[in-house]
Amino acid sequence: MIARRPAGPLALATVIVAVSLASCTDDSRTVLTIYSPHGKDLLGYYEQEFEKANPDVDVQWVDMGSQEVLERLRAEAANPQADLWFGAPSESFERAAKEHLLEPYSPTWASAIPAEARDSAAHWFGTYLTPEVIGYNSAAVSEAEAPKDWDDVIDPKWKGKIIIRDPIASGTMRAIFGAIIARSVAQTGSPEAGYEWLRKLDANTKEYTVNPTIMYTKLGRQEGVITLYNMPDMATLQQRLNLPIKYSIPTSGTPLLVDAIAVVRGTKKAAVAKRYYEFVTTPEALVFAADSFLRIPARKDIPNEKLPAWIQDANARIIPMATGH
């Protein structure tokens, strides 16, 4: 039988040093916390690429709806937990700026963003443009019979066949609803026709889903065959996931949301947050996002011919519609 010798002082010290070094490897990195509704694919990609270029940073993102981000920032205002807000309609950023939740920062590319896609006091800048469209399951609805405009969606023939995202947590749905109200006011001087449109939509709606993933799944299974949502997500389902999903760009006009980015007020890691801010908004990063994540860049200094054909086509067909914020 071989007796086991107790570890000597030198061996024990070596083990302690090795363990200490291993534990310090991660702890020495600066944790950058990002709140975003952009989803795990885009956020995961930028996490990986940014950390390669910045090995001193540990990117940690929290994926949640845009309204949830705003509410979280409000609740954490006295003790901010996030460093950067990446993604949501600009209307949400405007509210956050008015509530002093955002830190002013003018990025190096600020001059490439038109006035309507940026905050005048530099609290936020646009990153992507997000058109709202009418999506449908093309295995159940032919292109000929699919709704072509907003008023087609409230036709009684679609009763029980519409499935949409819960508007309470969705900036996208609130933008669509706001645009319908704004259209009513512009045409009649009153919001009542817009409210009536919403009542008819509600009568046709089978379900309001708590998150986009459930909505996509149910649309793919034909539990609902019509939806209202943003064009990049509908294009992703069609082009990347090979689901039988197509979309119509509303002929009378569509809300063209400005998706934005901002540094959170009170962060102690503003310098690192600005590095990430700049990293995900270079022309190269935006063209990659267009190709791989179907995002339309807000920067106007990117040549149209560098963008995918579907974006070039959309840019030619979209008629911007007021969102009524």
mmCIF file of C-alpha atoms in Angstrom:
data_model
loop_
_atom_site.group_PDB
_atom_site.id
_atom_site.type_symbol
_atom_site.label_atom_id
_atom_site.label_comp_id
_atom_site.label_asym_id
_atom_site.label_seq_id
_atom_site.Cartn_x
_atom_site.Cartn_y
_atom_site.Cartn_z
ATOM 1 C CA MET A 1 0.000 0.000 0.000
ATOM 2 C CA ILE A 2 1.437 3.351 -0.979
ATOM 3 C CA ALA A 3 1.034 6.105 1.605
ATOM 4 C CA ARG A 4 -0.097 9.510 0.314
ATOM 5 C CA ARG A 5 2.139 12.347 1.435
ATOM 6 C CA PRO A 6 0.508 15.544 2.540
ATOM 7 C CA ALA A 7 1.213 18.441 0.216
ATOM 8 C CA GLY A 8 4.237 20.446 1.284
ATOM 9 C CA PRO A 9 4.215 24.222 1.723
ATOM 10 C CA LEU A 10 5.609 24.856 -1.789
ATOM 11 C CA ALA A 11 3.053 22.600 -3.475
ATOM 12 C CA LEU A 12 0.207 24.155 -1.504
ATOM 13 C CA ALA A 13 1.373 27.668 -2.371
ATOM 14 C CA THR A 14 1.549 26.730 -6.059
ATOM 15 C CA VAL A 15 -2.041 25.480 -5.969
ATOM 16 C CA ILE A 16 -3.240 28.640 -4.207
ATOM 17 C CA VAL A 17 -1.505 30.898 -6.746
ATOM 18 C CA ALA A 18 -2.906 28.905 -9.685
ATOM 19 C CA VAL A 19 -6.442 29.080 -8.317
ATOM 20 C CA SER A 20 -6.067 32.779 -7.590
ATOM 21 C CA LEU A 21 -4.846 33.503 -11.110
ATOM 22 C CA ALA A 22 -7.684 31.521 -12.630
ATOM 23 C CA SER A 23 -10.278 33.372 -10.601
ATOM 24 C CA CYS A 24 -8.731 36.751 -11.389
ATOM 25 C CA THR A 25 -8.785 36.210 -15.142
ATOM 26 C CA ASP A 26 -12.499 36.935 -15.450
ATOM 27 C CA ASP A 27 -12.728 39.319 -12.490
ATOM 28 C CA SER A 28 -10.139 41.634 -14.017
ATOM 29 C CA ARG A 29 -12.339 42.396 -17.041
ATOM 30 C CA THR A 30 -14.691 45.355 -17.015
ATOM 31 C CA VAL A 31 -18.308 44.216 -17.185
ATOM 32 C CA LEU A 32 -20.338 46.195 -19.711
ATOM 33 C CA THR A 33 -24.095 45.747 -19.202
ATOM 34 C CA ILE A 34 -26.358 46.411 -22.172
ATOM 35 C CA TYR A 35 -30.158 46.529 -22.207
ATOM 36 C CA SER A 36 -31.552 45.723 -25.644
ATOM 37 C CA PRO A 37 -34.535 44.240 -27.521
ATOM 38 C CA HIS A 38 -32.345 43.196 -30.473
ATOM 39 C CA GLY A 39 -32.359 39.473 -29.707
ATOM 40 C CA LYS A 40 -29.701 36.896 -28.924
ATOM 41 C CA ASP A 41 -28.353 36.431 -32.457
ATOM 42 C CA LEU A 42 -27.377 40.054 -33.067
ATOM 43 C CA LEU A 43 -26.404 40.715 -29.455
ATOM 44 C CA GLY A 44 -24.430 37.485 -29.209
ATOM 45 C CA TYR A 45 -22.525 38.267 -32.383
ATOM 46 C CA TYR A 46 -21.542 41.766 -31.241
ATOM 47 C CA GLU A 47 -20.619 40.442 -27.809
ATOM 48 C CA GLN A 48 -18.199 37.968 -29.369
ATOM 49 C CA GLU A 49 -16.693 40.438 -31.849
ATOM 50 C CA PHE A 50 -16.361 43.303 -29.372
ATOM 51 C CA GLU A 51 -14.679 41.072 -26.799
ATOM 52 C CA LYS A 52 -12.191 39.884 -29.436
ATOM 53 C CA ALA A 53 -11.249 43.476 -30.138
ATOM 54 C CA ASN A 54 -11.479 44.477 -26.461
ATOM 55 C CA PRO A 55 -10.256 41.553 -24.319
ATOM 56 C CA ASP A 56 -10.429 43.733 -21.208
ATOM 57 C CA VAL A 57 -14.247 43.885 -21.453
ATOM 58 C CA ASP A 58 -16.916 41.324 -20.531
ATOM 59 C CA VAL A 59 -20.099 42.213 -22.452
ATOM 60 C CA GLN A 60 -23.281 41.148 -20.688
ATOM 61 C CA TRP A 61 -26.581 41.933 -22.384
ATOM 62 C CA VAL A 62 -30.144 41.642 -21.166
ATOM 63 C CA ASP A 63 -32.684 41.008 -23.930
ATOM 64 C CA MET A 64 -36.079 42.605 -23.190
ATOM 65 C CA GLY A 65 -38.815 44.607 -24.887
ATOM 66 C CA SER A 66 -38.226 48.310 -25.490
ATOM 67 C CA GLN A 67 -40.914 49.406 -23.013
ATOM 68 C CA GLU A 68 -39.423 47.060 -20.433
ATOM 69 C CA VAL A 69 -36.025 48.704 -20.918
ATOM 70 C CA LEU A 70 -37.494 52.142 -20.298
ATOM 71 C CA GLU A 71 -39.294 50.970 -17.183
ATOM 72 C CA ARG A 72 -36.140 49.283 -15.890
ATOM 73 C CA LEU A 73 -34.080 52.450 -16.400
ATOM 74 C CA ARG A 74 -36.711 54.464 -14.538
ATOM 75 C CA ALA A 75 -36.683 52.031 -11.620
ATOM 76 C CA GLU A 76 -32.868 51.981 -11.504
ATOM 77 C CA ALA A 77 -32.304 55.714 -12.004
ATOM 78 C CA ALA A 78 -30.873 56.213 -8.515
ATOM 79 C CA ASN A 79 -28.505 53.271 -8.954
ATOM 80 C CA PRO A 80 -28.028 52.441 -12.664
ATOM 81 C CA GLN A 81 -27.425 48.771 -13.448
ATOM 82 C CA ALA A 82 -27.003 49.200 -17.215
ATOM 83 C CA ASP A 83 -24.291 51.108 -19.048
ATOM 84 C CA LEU A 84 -25.775 51.255 -22.543
ATOM 85 C CA TRP A 85 -29.227 51.084 -24.136
ATOM 86 C CA PHE A 86 -28.990 49.554 -27.606
ATOM 87 C CA GLY A 87 -32.244 49.444 -29.543
ATOM 88 C CA ALA A 88 -35.831 50.699 -29.288
ATOM 89 C CA PRO A 89 -37.923 53.210 -31.205
ATOM 90 C CA SER A 90 -36.646 56.760 -30.828
ATOM 91 C CA GLU A 91 -39.896 57.761 -29.111
ATOM 92 C CA SER A 92 -38.826 55.654 -26.125
ATOM 93 C CA PHE A 93 -35.416 57.331 -26.110
ATOM 94 C CA GLU A 94 -37.092 60.749 -26.266
ATOM 95 C CA ARG A 95 -39.080 59.956 -23.137
ATOM 96 C CA ALA A 96 -35.948 58.699 -21.411
ATOM 97 C CA ALA A 97 -34.067 61.867 -22.349
ATOM 98 C CA LYS A 98 -36.854 64.057 -20.944
ATOM 99 C CA GLU A 99 -36.672 62.051 -17.723
ATOM 100 C CA HIS A 100 -32.887 62.592 -17.525
ATOM 101 C CA LEU A 101 -32.107 58.898 -17.887
ATOM 102 C CA LEU A 102 -29.558 59.263 -20.714
ATOM 103 C CA GLU A 103 -26.036 60.683 -20.881
ATOM 104 C CA PRO A 104 -25.286 62.993 -23.832
ATOM 105 C CA TYR A 105 -22.740 61.621 -26.301
ATOM 106 C CA SER A 106 -22.057 62.704 -29.869
ATOM 107 C CA PRO A 107 -20.478 59.815 -31.812
ATOM 108 C CA THR A 108 -17.773 60.282 -34.419
ATOM 109 C CA TRP A 109 -20.338 59.712 -37.197
ATOM 110 C CA ALA A 110 -22.922 62.189 -35.902
ATOM 111 C CA SER A 111 -22.878 64.245 -39.112
ATOM 112 C CA ALA A 112 -24.056 61.195 -41.101
ATOM 113 C CA ILE A 113 -27.387 61.113 -39.263
ATOM 114 C CA PRO A 114 -30.226 63.442 -40.371
ATOM 115 C CA ALA A 115 -31.805 65.730 -37.772
ATOM 116 C CA GLU A 116 -34.996 63.631 -37.538
ATOM 117 C CA ALA A 117 -32.970 60.536 -36.574
ATOM 118 C CA ARG A 118 -31.042 62.041 -33.662
ATOM 119 C CA ASP A 119 -31.590 63.975 -30.466
ATOM 120 C CA SER A 120 -30.796 67.676 -30.718
ATOM 121 C CA ALA A 121 -28.946 67.471 -27.399
ATOM 122 C CA ALA A 122 -27.097 64.267 -28.384
ATOM 123 C CA HIS A 123 -28.837 62.049 -25.833
ATOM 124 C CA TRP A 124 -29.472 59.411 -28.521
ATOM 125 C CA PHE A 125 -28.648 58.708 -32.170
ATOM 126 C CA GLY A 126 -30.308 56.469 -34.729
ATOM 127 C CA THR A 127 -28.717 53.149 -35.647
ATOM 128 C CA TYR A 128 -31.298 51.330 -37.775
ATOM 129 C CA LEU A 129 -34.492 52.236 -39.609
ATOM 130 C CA THR A 130 -37.387 49.878 -38.961
ATOM 131 C CA PRO A 131 -40.420 49.918 -41.285
ATOM 132 C CA GLU A 132 -43.634 48.369 -39.988
ATOM 133 C CA VAL A 133 -45.366 45.915 -42.300
ATOM 134 C CA ILE A 134 -48.230 43.427 -42.593
ATOM 135 C CA GLY A 135 -46.930 39.876 -42.283
ATOM 136 C CA TYR A 136 -48.741 36.731 -43.362
ATOM 137 C CA ASN A 137 -48.289 32.975 -43.608
ATOM 138 C CA SER A 138 -47.882 32.429 -47.354
ATOM 139 C CA ALA A 139 -48.843 28.737 -47.052
ATOM 140 C CA ALA A 140 -52.292 29.813 -45.863
ATOM 141 C CA VAL A 141 -52.709 33.191 -47.558
ATOM 142 C CA SER A 142 -51.815 33.852 -51.190
ATOM 143 C CA GLU A 143 -49.999 37.011 -52.196
ATOM 144 C CA ALA A 144 -53.069 38.102 -54.158
ATOM 145 C CA GLU A 145 -55.419 37.908 -51.162
ATOM 146 C CA ALA A 146 -52.956 39.133 -48.518
ATOM 147 C CA PRO A 147 -53.738 42.561 -47.006
ATOM 148 C CA LYS A 148 -51.957 45.331 -48.910
ATOM 149 C CA ASP A 149 -52.778 48.235 -46.598
ATOM 150 C CA TRP A 150 -53.790 48.909 -43.002
ATOM 151 C CA ASP A 151 -57.515 49.060 -43.663
ATOM 152 C CA ASP A 152 -57.422 45.642 -45.349
ATOM 153 C CA VAL A 153 -56.463 44.102 -41.992
ATOM 154 C CA ILE A 154 -59.763 45.073 -40.355
ATOM 155 C CA ASP A 155 -61.854 43.345 -43.029
ATOM 156 C CA PRO A 156 -64.214 40.912 -41.202
ATOM 157 C CA LYS A 157 -62.853 38.036 -43.306
ATOM 158 C CA TRP A 158 -59.752 38.052 -41.086
ATOM 159 C CA LYS A 159 -61.745 37.633 -37.870
ATOM 160 C CA GLY A 160 -59.973 35.146 -35.591
ATOM 161 C CA LYS A 161 -56.995 34.943 -37.963
ATOM 162 C CA ILE A 162 -54.816 37.785 -36.665
ATOM 163 C CA ILE A 163 -52.143 37.276 -34.055
ATOM 164 C CA ILE A 164 -50.081 40.217 -32.803
ATOM 165 C CA ARG A 165 -47.570 41.166 -30.152
ATOM 166 C CA ASP A 166 -48.860 42.488 -26.823
ATOM 167 C CA PRO A 167 -48.690 46.274 -27.357
ATOM 168 C CA ILE A 168 -48.036 47.014 -23.679
ATOM 169 C CA ALA A 169 -44.451 45.727 -23.943
ATOM 170 C CA SER A 170 -43.877 46.465 -27.632
ATOM 171 C CA GLY A 171 -42.646 49.760 -29.010
ATOM 172 C CA THR A 172 -43.346 48.417 -32.500
ATOM 173 C CA MET A 173 -47.040 47.851 -31.845
ATOM 174 C CA ARG A 174 -47.461 51.175 -30.071
ATOM 175 C CA ALA A 175 -45.870 52.889 -33.075
ATOM 176 C CA ILE A 176 -48.346 51.232 -35.445
ATOM 177 C CA PHE A 177 -51.284 52.129 -33.213
ATOM 178 C CA GLY A 178 -49.981 55.677 -32.813
ATOM 179 C CA ALA A 179 -49.666 56.044 -36.585
ATOM 180 C CA ILE A 180 -53.264 54.960 -37.080
ATOM 181 C CA ILE A 181 -54.418 57.549 -34.511
ATOM 182 C CA ALA A 182 -52.228 60.224 -36.118
ATOM 183 C CA ARG A 183 -53.705 59.399 -39.538
ATOM 184 C CA SER A 184 -57.194 59.833 -38.124
ATOM 185 C CA VAL A 185 -56.349 63.220 -36.625
ATOM 186 C CA ALA A 186 -54.709 64.372 -39.875
ATOM 187 C CA GLN A 187 -57.697 63.331 -41.974
ATOM 188 C CA THR A 188 -60.612 64.271 -39.714
ATOM 189 C CA GLY A 189 -59.241 66.441 -36.920
ATOM 190 C CA SER A 190 -60.288 63.776 -34.408
ATOM 191 C CA PRO A 191 -58.759 60.516 -33.134
ATOM 192 C CA GLU A 192 -62.146 58.747 -33.146
ATOM 193 C CA ALA A 193 -61.711 57.048 -36.539
ATOM 194 C CA GLY A 194 -58.384 55.703 -35.287
ATOM 195 C CA TYR A 195 -59.999 54.335 -32.140
ATOM 196 C CA GLU A 196 -62.669 52.683 -34.269
ATOM 197 C CA TRP A 197 -59.938 51.088 -36.401
ATOM 198 C CA LEU A 198 -58.306 49.691 -33.258
ATOM 199 C CA ARG A 199 -61.637 48.295 -32.067
ATOM 200 C CA LYS A 200 -62.100 46.505 -35.393
ATOM 201 C CA LEU A 201 -58.549 45.167 -35.253
ATOM 202 C CA ASP A 202 -59.207 43.869 -31.755
ATOM 203 C CA ALA A 203 -62.377 42.142 -32.990
ATOM 204 C CA ASN A 204 -60.322 40.341 -35.644
ATOM 205 C CA THR A 205 -57.438 39.457 -33.315
ATOM 206 C CA LYS A 206 -57.245 35.905 -32.030
ATOM 207 C CA GLU A 207 -54.384 36.453 -29.580
ATOM 208 C CA TYR A 208 -51.915 39.012 -28.220
ATOM 209 C CA THR A 209 -48.652 37.160 -27.532
ATOM 210 C CA VAL A 210 -46.382 38.032 -24.624
ATOM 211 C CA ASN A 211 -43.233 37.994 -26.762
ATOM 212 C CA PRO A 212 -42.235 37.939 -30.449
ATOM 213 C CA THR A 213 -40.974 34.331 -30.406
ATOM 214 C CA ILE A 214 -44.403 32.982 -29.475
ATOM 215 C CA MET A 215 -45.963 35.136 -32.168
ATOM 216 C CA TYR A 216 -43.547 33.803 -34.805
ATOM 217 C CA THR A 217 -44.197 30.220 -33.747
ATOM 218 C CA LYS A 218 -47.964 30.585 -33.854
ATOM 219 C CA LEU A 219 -47.799 32.370 -37.204
ATOM 220 C CA GLY A 220 -45.663 29.541 -38.602
ATOM 221 C CA ARG A 221 -48.142 26.950 -37.304
ATOM 222 C CA GLN A 222 -51.076 28.877 -38.801
ATOM 223 C CA GLU A 223 -52.639 29.427 -35.388
ATOM 224 C CA GLY A 224 -52.929 32.934 -36.791
ATOM 225 C CA VAL A 225 -52.161 33.797 -40.418
ATOM 226 C CA ILE A 226 -51.882 37.613 -40.333
ATOM 227 C CA THR A 227 -49.739 39.830 -38.125
ATOM 228 C CA LEU A 228 -48.469 43.402 -37.866
ATOM 229 C CA TYR A 229 -44.796 43.814 -37.048
ATOM 230 C CA ASN A 230 -41.474 45.145 -38.247
ATOM 231 C CA MET A 231 -40.004 44.311 -41.633
ATOM 232 C CA PRO A 232 -36.551 43.083 -40.472
ATOM 233 C CA ASP A 233 -38.125 40.407 -38.262
ATOM 234 C CA MET A 234 -40.537 39.313 -40.995
ATOM 235 C CA ALA A 235 -37.654 39.167 -43.483
ATOM 236 C CA THR A 236 -35.608 37.114 -41.018
ATOM 237 C CA LEU A 237 -38.362 34.510 -40.689
ATOM 238 C CA GLN A 238 -38.549 34.282 -44.457
ATOM 239 C CA GLN A 239 -34.897 34.477 -45.477
ATOM 240 C CA ARG A 240 -33.034 32.971 -42.545
ATOM 241 C CA LEU A 241 -35.453 30.500 -40.966
ATOM 242 C CA ASN A 242 -37.190 29.446 -44.198
ATOM 243 C CA LEU A 243 -40.637 29.837 -42.664
ATOM 244 C CA PRO A 244 -43.516 30.474 -45.096
ATOM 245 C CA ILE A 245 -43.765 34.110 -44.028
ATOM 246 C CA LYS A 246 -44.089 37.043 -46.399
ATOM 247 C CA TYR A 247 -45.006 40.660 -45.867
ATOM 248 C CA SER A 248 -46.698 43.604 -47.538
ATOM 249 C CA ILE A 249 -45.356 47.146 -47.286
ATOM 250 C CA PRO A 250 -48.566 49.150 -46.693
ATOM 251 C CA THR A 251 -49.364 51.104 -49.834
ATOM 252 C CA SER A 252 -50.665 54.239 -48.094
ATOM 253 C CA GLY A 253 -47.612 54.595 -45.898
ATOM 254 C CA THR A 254 -45.938 52.952 -42.939
ATOM 255 C CA PRO A 255 -44.290 54.056 -39.691
ATOM 256 C CA LEU A 256 -40.555 54.162 -40.316
ATOM 257 C CA LEU A 257 -39.145 53.864 -36.839
ATOM 258 C CA VAL A 258 -35.705 55.088 -35.937
ATOM 259 C CA ASP A 259 -33.987 52.511 -33.767
ATOM 260 C CA ALA A 260 -31.514 54.218 -31.459
ATOM 261 C CA ILE A 261 -28.626 53.841 -29.037
ATOM 262 C CA ALA A 262 -27.642 55.797 -25.922
ATOM 263 C CA VAL A 263 -25.337 55.815 -22.919
ATOM 264 C CA VAL A 264 -27.202 55.395 -19.630
ATOM 265 C CA ARG A 265 -26.925 58.353 -17.278
ATOM 266 C CA GLY A 266 -24.955 57.600 -14.144
ATOM 267 C CA THR A 267 -22.927 54.710 -15.534
ATOM 268 C CA LYS A 268 -19.429 54.439 -14.111
ATOM 269 C CA LYS A 269 -18.269 52.802 -17.338
ATOM 270 C CA ALA A 270 -19.108 55.530 -19.821
ATOM 271 C CA ALA A 271 -15.767 55.231 -21.621
ATOM 272 C CA VAL A 272 -16.284 51.518 -22.292
ATOM 273 C CA ALA A 273 -19.917 52.078 -23.231
ATOM 274 C CA LYS A 274 -18.816 54.629 -25.839
ATOM 275 C CA ARG A 275 -16.317 52.141 -27.273
ATOM 276 C CA TYR A 276 -19.122 49.640 -27.806
ATOM 277 C CA TYR A 277 -21.406 52.414 -29.124
ATOM 278 C CA GLU A 278 -18.834 53.247 -31.814
ATOM 279 C CA PHE A 279 -18.022 49.581 -32.524
ATOM 280 C CA VAL A 280 -21.563 48.539 -33.484
ATOM 281 C CA THR A 281 -22.203 51.616 -35.634
ATOM 282 C CA THR A 282 -19.239 51.685 -38.029
ATOM 283 C CA PRO A 283 -20.144 51.406 -41.744
ATOM 284 C CA GLU A 284 -18.672 47.901 -41.748
ATOM 285 C CA ALA A 285 -20.751 46.828 -38.727
ATOM 286 C CA LEU A 286 -23.925 48.315 -40.189
ATOM 287 C CA VAL A 287 -23.441 46.673 -43.594
ATOM 288 C CA PHE A 288 -22.802 43.368 -41.807
ATOM 289 C CA ALA A 289 -25.987 43.846 -39.770
ATOM 290 C CA ALA A 290 -27.868 44.535 -43.000
ATOM 291 C CA ASP A 291 -26.523 41.369 -44.622
ATOM 292 C CA SER A 292 -26.709 39.039 -41.635
ATOM 293 C CA PHE A 293 -29.429 40.469 -39.398
ATOM 294 C CA LEU A 294 -31.571 42.310 -41.973
ATOM 295 C CA ARG A 295 -31.205 45.723 -40.360
ATOM 296 C CA ILE A 296 -31.533 48.923 -42.387
ATOM 297 C CA PRO A 297 -28.781 51.424 -41.477
ATOM 298 C CA ALA A 298 -29.788 54.909 -40.366
ATOM 299 C CA ARG A 299 -26.462 56.414 -41.450
ATOM 300 C CA LYS A 300 -26.729 58.256 -44.764
ATOM 301 C CA ASP A 301 -23.070 57.887 -45.719
ATOM 302 C CA ILE A 302 -23.382 54.199 -46.641
ATOM 303 C CA PRO A 303 -23.717 53.721 -50.429
ATOM 304 C CA ASN A 304 -27.035 52.123 -51.366
ATOM 305 C CA GLU A 305 -25.290 49.591 -53.628
ATOM 306 C CA LYS A 306 -23.492 48.125 -50.612
ATOM 307 C CA LEU A 307 -26.830 47.129 -49.077
ATOM 308 C CA PRO A 308 -28.795 43.942 -49.830
ATOM 309 C CA ALA A 309 -31.260 44.058 -52.737
ATOM 310 C CA TRP A 310 -34.292 43.740 -50.438
ATOM 311 C CA ILE A 311 -33.255 46.881 -48.560
ATOM 312 C CA GLN A 312 -32.687 48.782 -51.809
ATOM 313 C CA ASP A 313 -36.172 47.704 -52.929
ATOM 314 C CA ALA A 314 -37.740 48.687 -49.599
ATOM 315 C CA ASN A 315 -36.044 52.087 -49.645
ATOM 316 C CA ALA A 316 -37.632 52.738 -53.037
ATOM 317 C CA ARG A 317 -41.136 51.646 -51.983
ATOM 318 C CA ILE A 318 -41.581 52.902 -48.427
ATOM 319 C CA ILE A 319 -43.772 55.945 -47.835
ATOM 320 C CA PRO A 320 -43.032 57.233 -44.306
ATOM 321 C CA MET A 321 -46.061 57.660 -42.077
ATOM 322 C CA ALA A 322 -46.249 59.877 -38.986
ATOM 323 C CA THR A 323 -46.213 57.915 -35.727
ATOM 324 C CA GLY A 324 -48.157 60.438 -33.683
ATOM 325 C CA HIS A 325 -45.792 60.519 -30.706
#
